[in-house]
Short mmCIF file of C-alpha atoms and ligand atoms in Angstrom, two decimals:
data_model
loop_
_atom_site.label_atom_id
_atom_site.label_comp_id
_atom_site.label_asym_id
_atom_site.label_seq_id
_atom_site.Cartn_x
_atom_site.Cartn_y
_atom_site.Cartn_z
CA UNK A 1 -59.40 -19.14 11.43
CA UNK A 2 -59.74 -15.41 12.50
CA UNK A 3 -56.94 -15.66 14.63
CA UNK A 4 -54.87 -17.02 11.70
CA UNK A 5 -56.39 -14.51 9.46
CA UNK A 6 -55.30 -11.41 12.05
CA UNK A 7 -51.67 -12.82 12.15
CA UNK A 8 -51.83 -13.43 8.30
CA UNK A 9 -53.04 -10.06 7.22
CA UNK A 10 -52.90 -7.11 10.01
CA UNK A 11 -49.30 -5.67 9.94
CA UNK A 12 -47.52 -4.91 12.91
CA UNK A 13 -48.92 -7.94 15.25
CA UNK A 14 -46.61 -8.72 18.02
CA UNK A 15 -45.19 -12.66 17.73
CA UNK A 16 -47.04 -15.40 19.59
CA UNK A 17 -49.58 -12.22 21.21
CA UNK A 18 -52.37 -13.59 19.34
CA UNK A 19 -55.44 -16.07 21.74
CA UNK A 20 -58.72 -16.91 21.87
CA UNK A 21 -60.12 -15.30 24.86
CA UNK A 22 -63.67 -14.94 26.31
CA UNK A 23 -65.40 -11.82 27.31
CA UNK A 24 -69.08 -11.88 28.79
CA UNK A 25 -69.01 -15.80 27.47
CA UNK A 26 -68.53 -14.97 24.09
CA UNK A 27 -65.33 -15.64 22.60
CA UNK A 28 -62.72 -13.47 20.56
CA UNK A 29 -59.44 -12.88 19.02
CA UNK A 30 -57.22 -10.68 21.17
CA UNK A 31 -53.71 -10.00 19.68
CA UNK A 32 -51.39 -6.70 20.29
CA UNK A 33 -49.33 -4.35 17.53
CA UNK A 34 -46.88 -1.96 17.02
CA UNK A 35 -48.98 0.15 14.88
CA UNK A 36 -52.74 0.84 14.19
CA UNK A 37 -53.33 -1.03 10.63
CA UNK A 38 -56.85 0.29 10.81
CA UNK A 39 -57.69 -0.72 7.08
CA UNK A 40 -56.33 -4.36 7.56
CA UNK A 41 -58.58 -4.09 10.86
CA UNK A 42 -61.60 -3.07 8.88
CA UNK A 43 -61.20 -5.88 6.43
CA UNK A 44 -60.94 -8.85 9.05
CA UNK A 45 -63.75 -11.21 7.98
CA UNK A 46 -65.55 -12.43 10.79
CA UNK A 47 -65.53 -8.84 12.51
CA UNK A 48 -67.91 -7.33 14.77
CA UNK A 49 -66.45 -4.70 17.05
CA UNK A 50 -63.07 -3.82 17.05
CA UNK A 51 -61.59 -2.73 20.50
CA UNK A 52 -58.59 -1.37 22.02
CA UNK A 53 -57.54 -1.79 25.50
CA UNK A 54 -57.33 1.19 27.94
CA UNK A 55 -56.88 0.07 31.15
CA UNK A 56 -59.55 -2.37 32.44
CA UNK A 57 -62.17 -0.95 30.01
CA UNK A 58 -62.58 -1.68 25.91
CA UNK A 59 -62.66 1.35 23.56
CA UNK A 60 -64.09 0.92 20.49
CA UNK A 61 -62.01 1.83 17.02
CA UNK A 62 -63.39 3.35 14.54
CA UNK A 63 -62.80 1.02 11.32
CA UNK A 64 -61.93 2.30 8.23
CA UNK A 65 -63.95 0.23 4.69
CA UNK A 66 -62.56 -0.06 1.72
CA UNK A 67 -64.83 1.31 0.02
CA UNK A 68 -68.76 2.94 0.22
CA UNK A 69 -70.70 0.19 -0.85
CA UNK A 70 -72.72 -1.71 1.06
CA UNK A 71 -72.08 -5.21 2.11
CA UNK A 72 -75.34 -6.62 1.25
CA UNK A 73 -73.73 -7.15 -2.03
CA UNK A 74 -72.70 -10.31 -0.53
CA UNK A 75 -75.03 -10.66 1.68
CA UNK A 76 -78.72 -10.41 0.37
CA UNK A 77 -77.96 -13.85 -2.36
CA UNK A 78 -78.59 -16.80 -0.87
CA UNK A 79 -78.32 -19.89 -3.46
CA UNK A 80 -77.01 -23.95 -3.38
CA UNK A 81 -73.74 -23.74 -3.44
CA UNK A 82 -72.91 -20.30 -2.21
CA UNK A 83 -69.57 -20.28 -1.29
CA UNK A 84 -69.94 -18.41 2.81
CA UNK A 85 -69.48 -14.38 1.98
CA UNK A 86 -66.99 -13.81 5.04
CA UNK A 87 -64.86 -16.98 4.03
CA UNK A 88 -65.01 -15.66 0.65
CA UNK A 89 -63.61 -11.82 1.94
CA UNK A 90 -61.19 -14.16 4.35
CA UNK A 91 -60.16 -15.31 0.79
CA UNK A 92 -59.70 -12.21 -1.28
CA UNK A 93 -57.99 -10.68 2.11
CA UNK A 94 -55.05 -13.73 2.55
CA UNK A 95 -54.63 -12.93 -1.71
CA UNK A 96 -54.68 -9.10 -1.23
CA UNK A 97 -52.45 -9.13 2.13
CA UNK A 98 -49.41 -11.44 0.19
CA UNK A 99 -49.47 -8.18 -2.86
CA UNK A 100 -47.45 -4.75 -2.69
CA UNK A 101 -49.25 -2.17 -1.80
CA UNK A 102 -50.59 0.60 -4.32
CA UNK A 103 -53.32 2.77 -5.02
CA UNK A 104 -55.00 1.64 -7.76
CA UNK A 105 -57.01 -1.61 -7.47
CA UNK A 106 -55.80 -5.09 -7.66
CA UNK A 107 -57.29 -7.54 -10.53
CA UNK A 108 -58.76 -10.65 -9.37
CA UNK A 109 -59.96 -13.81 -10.96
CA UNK A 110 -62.16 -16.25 -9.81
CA UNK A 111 -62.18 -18.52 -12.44
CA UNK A 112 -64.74 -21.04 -10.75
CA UNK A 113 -67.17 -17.76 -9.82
CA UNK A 114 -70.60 -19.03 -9.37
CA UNK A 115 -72.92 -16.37 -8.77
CA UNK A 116 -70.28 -13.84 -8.00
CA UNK A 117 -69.65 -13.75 -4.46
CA UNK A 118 -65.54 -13.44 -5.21
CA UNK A 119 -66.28 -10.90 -7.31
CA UNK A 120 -68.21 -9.24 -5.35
CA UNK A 121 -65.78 -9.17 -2.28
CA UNK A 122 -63.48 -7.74 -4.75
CA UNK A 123 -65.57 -5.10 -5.22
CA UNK A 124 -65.77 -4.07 -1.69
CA UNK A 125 -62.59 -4.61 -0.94
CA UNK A 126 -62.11 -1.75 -3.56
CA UNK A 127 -60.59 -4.11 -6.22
CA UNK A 128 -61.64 -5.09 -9.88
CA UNK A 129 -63.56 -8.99 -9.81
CA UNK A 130 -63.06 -11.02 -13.06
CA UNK A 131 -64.26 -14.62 -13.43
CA UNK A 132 -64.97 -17.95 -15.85
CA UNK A 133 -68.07 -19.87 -15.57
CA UNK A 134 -69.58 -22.94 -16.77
CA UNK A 135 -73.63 -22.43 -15.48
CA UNK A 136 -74.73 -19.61 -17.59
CA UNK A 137 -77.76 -20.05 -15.45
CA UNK A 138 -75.43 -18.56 -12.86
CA UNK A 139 -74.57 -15.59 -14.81
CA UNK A 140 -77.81 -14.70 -15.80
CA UNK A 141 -78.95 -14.83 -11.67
CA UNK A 142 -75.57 -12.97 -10.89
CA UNK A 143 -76.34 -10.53 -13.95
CA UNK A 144 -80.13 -9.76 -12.93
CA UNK A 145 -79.22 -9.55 -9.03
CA UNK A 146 -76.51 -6.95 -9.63
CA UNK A 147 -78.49 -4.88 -11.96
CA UNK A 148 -80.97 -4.53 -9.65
CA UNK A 149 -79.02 -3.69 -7.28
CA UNK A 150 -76.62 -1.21 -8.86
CA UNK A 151 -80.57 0.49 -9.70
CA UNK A 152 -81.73 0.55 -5.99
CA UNK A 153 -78.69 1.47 -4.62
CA UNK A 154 -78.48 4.52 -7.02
CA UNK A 155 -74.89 3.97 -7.94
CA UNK A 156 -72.93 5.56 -10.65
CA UNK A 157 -72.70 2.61 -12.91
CA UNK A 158 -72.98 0.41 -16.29
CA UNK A 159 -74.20 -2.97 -16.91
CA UNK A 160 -74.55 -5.58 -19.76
CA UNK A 161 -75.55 -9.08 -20.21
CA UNK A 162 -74.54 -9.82 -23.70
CA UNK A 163 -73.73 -12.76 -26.29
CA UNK A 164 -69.92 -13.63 -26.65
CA UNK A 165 -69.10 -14.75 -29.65
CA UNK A 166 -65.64 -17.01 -30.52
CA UNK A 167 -64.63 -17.85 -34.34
CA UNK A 168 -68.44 -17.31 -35.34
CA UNK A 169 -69.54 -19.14 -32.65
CA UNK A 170 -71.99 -18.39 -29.84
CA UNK A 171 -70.37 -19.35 -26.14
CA UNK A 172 -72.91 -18.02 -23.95
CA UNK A 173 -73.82 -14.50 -22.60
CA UNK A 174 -71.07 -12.58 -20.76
CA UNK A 175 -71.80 -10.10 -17.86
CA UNK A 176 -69.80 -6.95 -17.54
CA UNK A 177 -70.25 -3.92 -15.02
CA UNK A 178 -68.46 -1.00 -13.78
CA UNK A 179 -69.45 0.73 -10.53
CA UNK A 180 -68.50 4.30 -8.94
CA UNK A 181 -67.28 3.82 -5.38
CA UNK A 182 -69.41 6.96 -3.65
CA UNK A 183 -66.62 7.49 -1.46
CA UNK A 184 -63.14 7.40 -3.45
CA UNK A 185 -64.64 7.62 -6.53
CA UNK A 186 -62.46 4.66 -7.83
CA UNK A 187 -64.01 3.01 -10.58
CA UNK A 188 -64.23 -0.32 -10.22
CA UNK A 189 -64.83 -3.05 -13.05
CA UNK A 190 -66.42 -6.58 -13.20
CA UNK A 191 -66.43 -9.16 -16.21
CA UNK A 192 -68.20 -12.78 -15.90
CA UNK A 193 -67.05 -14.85 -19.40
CA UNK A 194 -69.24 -18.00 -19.43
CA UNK A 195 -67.50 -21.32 -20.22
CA UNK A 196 -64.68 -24.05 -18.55
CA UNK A 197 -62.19 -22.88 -16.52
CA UNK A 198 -59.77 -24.64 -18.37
CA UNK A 199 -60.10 -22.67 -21.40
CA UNK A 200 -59.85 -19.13 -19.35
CA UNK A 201 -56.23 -18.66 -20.35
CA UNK A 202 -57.95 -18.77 -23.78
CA UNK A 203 -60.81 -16.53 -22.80
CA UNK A 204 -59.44 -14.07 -21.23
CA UNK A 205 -56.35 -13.95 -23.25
CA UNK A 206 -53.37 -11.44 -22.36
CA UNK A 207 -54.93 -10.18 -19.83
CA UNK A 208 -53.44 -11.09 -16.08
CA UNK A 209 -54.56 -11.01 -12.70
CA UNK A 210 -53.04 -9.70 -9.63
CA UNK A 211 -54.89 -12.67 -7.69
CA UNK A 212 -56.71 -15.70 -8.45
CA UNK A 213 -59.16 -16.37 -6.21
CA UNK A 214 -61.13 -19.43 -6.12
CA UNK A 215 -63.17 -22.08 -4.00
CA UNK A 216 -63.33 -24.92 -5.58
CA UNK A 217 -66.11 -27.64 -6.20
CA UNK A 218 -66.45 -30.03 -3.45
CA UNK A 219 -67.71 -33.13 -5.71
CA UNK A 220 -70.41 -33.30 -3.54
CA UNK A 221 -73.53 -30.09 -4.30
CA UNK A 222 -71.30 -28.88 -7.41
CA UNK A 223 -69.55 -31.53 -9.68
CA UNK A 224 -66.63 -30.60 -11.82
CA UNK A 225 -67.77 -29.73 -15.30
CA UNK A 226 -66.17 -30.93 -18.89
CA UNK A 227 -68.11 -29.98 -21.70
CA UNK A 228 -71.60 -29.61 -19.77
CA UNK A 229 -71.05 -32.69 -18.29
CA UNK A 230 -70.48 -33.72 -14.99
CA UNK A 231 -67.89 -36.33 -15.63
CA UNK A 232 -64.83 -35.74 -13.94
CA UNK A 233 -63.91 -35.31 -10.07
CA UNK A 234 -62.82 -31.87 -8.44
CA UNK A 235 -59.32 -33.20 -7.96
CA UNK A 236 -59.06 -33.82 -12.29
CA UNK A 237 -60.40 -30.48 -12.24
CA UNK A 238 -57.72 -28.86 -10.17
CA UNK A 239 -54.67 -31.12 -12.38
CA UNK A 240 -56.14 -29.78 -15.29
CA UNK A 241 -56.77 -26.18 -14.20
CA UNK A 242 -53.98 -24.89 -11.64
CA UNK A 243 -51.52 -24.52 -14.49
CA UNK A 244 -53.81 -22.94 -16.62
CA UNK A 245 -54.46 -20.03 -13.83
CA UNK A 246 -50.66 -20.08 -12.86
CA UNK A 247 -50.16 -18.72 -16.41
CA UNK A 248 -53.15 -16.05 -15.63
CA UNK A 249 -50.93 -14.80 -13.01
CA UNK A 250 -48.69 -11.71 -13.33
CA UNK A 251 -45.21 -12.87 -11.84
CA UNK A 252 -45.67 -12.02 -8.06
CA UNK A 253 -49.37 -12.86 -8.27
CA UNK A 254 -51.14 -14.79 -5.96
CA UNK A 255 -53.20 -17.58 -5.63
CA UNK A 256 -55.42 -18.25 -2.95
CA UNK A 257 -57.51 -21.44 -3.23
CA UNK A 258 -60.55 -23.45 -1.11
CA UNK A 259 -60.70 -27.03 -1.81
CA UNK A 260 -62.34 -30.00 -0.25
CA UNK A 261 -59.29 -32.26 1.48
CA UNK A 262 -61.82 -35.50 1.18
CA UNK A 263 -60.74 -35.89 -2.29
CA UNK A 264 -56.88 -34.09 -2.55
CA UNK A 265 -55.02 -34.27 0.83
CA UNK A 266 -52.71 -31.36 1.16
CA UNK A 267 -49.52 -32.15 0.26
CA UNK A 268 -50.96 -33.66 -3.22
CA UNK A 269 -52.03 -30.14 -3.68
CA UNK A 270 -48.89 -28.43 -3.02
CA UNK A 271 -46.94 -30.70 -5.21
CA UNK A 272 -49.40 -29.59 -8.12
CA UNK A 273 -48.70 -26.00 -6.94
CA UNK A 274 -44.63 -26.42 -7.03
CA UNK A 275 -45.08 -28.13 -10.56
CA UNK A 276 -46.83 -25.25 -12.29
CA UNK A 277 -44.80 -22.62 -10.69
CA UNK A 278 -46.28 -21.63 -7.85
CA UNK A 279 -44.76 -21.42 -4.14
CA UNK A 280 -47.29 -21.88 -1.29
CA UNK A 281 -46.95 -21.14 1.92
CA UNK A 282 -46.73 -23.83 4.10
CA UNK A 283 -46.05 -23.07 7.89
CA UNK A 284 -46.99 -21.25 11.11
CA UNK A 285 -50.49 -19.81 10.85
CA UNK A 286 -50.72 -20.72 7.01
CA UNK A 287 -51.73 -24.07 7.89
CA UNK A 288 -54.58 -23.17 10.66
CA UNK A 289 -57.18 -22.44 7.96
CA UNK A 290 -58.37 -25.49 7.91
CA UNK A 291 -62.24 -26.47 8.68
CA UNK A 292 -65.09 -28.43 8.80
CA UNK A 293 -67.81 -27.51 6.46
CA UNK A 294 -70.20 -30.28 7.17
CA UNK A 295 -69.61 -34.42 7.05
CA UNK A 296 -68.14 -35.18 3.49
CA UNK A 297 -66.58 -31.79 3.35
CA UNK A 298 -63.29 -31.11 4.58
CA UNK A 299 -61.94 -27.69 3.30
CA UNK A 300 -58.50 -26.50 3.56
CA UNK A 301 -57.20 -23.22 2.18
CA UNK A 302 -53.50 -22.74 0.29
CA UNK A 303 -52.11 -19.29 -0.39
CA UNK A 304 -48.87 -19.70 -3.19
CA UNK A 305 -46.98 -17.22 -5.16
CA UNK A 306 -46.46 -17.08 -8.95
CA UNK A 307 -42.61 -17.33 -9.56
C1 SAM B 401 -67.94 -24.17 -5.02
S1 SAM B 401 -68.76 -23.43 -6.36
C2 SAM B 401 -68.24 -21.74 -6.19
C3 SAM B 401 -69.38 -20.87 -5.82
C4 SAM B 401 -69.08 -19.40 -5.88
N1 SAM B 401 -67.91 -19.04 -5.07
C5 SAM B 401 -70.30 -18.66 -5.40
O1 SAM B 401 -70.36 -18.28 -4.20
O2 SAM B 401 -71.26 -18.50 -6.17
C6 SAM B 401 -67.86 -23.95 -7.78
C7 SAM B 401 -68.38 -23.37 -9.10
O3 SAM B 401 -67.56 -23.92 -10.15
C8 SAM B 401 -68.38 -24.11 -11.30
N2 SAM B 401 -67.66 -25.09 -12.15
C9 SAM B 401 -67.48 -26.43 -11.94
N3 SAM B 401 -66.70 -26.96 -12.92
C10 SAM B 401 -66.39 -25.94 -13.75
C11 SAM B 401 -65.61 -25.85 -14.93
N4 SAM B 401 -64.99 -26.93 -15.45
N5 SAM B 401 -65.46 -24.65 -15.53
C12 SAM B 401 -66.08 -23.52 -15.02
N6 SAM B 401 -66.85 -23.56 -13.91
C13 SAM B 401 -67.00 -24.74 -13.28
C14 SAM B 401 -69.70 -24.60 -10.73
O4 SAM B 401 -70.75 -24.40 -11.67
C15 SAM B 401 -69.81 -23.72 -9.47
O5 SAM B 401 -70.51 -22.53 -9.76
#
């Protein structure tokens, strides 16, 4: 997966340069460019040292972040269910890597968000996080983590936890943030809206995302939700919900999904994908992200492009 992700999202790599290699037993990803992309270099996920080759020796590059906030923002929760942090930034990077550049940050949606940790890659990947969802016993842990640690990290910020309110009645308690990135000075915004991902067209109403950004419930520690119950599979969930987050995307926007194959083989997926507008890429190093996340779970990631 890191190789795919270097020749997915570093510009400039050379065709067919990138291997597996091992140095002093341990493996890594060596690959050669025309250019120095040092902030795609900076973002790959499963990082440690970046190198560049001078002769027989390794010199080490001095990376470039995003932004000046500190990656225990995905680190430091540890729940059920926790989607892995670095497949997560793997996630918002494949998403972010597909847009045009510009300056000002990208909006992303995860409209399945848990506890955050897509939003919070967005964050320090310098972009806005927005997401839907159903366990407002997940927003209120996401809401009193970040608070705290907006505080102790003495960040420029704001924060709320409050009721959201629909035709006079109560849906659940929203979260919504802004924080000061201490280096750019960017401001960068977050909004958690509690209820089913189904109804987030609904929810979040004209607004539209650059990316949507999502792994989805396995069926197996998370069931799909329907009115607070758990009574249909992940693969309903993704018929249902794929066109509704198609329609969340600007033209040009991207989705980048994690789903569990056990249940929805690929192509079944992509089908749903072509059907609701979307076109996902399907060849070369697109279709080496898939892994092994333990016995029943089999997750494969799609990348596709609103039309
Ligand atoms: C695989 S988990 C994602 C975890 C998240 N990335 C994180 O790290 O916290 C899927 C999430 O989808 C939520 N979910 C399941 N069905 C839903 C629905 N119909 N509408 C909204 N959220 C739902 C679950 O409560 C769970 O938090």
């Amino acid at each position: 997966m890191a190789a795919a992700e270097v020749q997915l999202t570093v510009a400039g790599v050379v065709a067919d340069s990138v291997r597996i290699a091992a140095l002093g037993g341990v493996d890594h990803v060596e690959f050669s460019v025309t250019e120095v992309d040092r902030a795609a270099l900076s973002r790959l996920s499963s990082r440690l040292l970046v190198s560049r080759r001078e002769g027989d020796g390794l010199v080490p590059l001095d990376l470039d972040p995003a932004t000046g906030l500190d990656d225990d923002l995905v680190t430091i929760p540890k729940y059920p269910g926790k989607t892995n942090e670095q497949f997560t930034q793997l996630l918002v990077s494949l998403a972010t890597a597909q847009l045009e550049p510009r300056d000002e940050p990208y909006r992303i949606l995860d409209p399945l968000c848990g506890r955050g940790t897509t939003t919070s890659a967005a964050w320090l990947a310098g972009h806005h996080g927005f997401g839907v969802e159903s366990d407002q016993k997940a927003i209120d842990a996401h809401a009193a983590f970040l608070t705290t640690w907006l505080r102790r990290k003495r960040l420029k910020h704001k924060v709320s936890h409050d009721p959201l309110r629909r035709d006079g009645k109560l849906l659940g308690k929203r979260l919504d943030a802004t924080v000061t990135d201490p280096v750019t000075g960017t401001v960068l915004e977050l909004g958690i809206l509690p209820g089913d991902t189904r109804d987030s067209l609904s929810l979040w109403g004209k607004r539209r995302f650059d990316a949507v950004v999502t792994d989805a419930p396995y069926g197996v520690v998370h069931g799909s939700q329907a009115e607070g119950r758990r009574t249909r599979s992940a693969k309903d969930l993704l018929g249902d919900a794929i066109g509704v987050w198609a329609q969340q995307l600007r033209r040009g926007g991207v989705l980048a999904l994690a789903w569990n194959t056990t249940n929805l083989p690929r192509q079944q997926l992509l089908t749903l994908l072509e059907a609701e507008g979307l076109a996902p890429h399907n060849d070369g190093a697109w279709t080496e992200l898939a892994h092994r996340v333990d016995s029943s779970i089999h997750r494969d990631v799609v990348v596709a492009v609103r039309i």
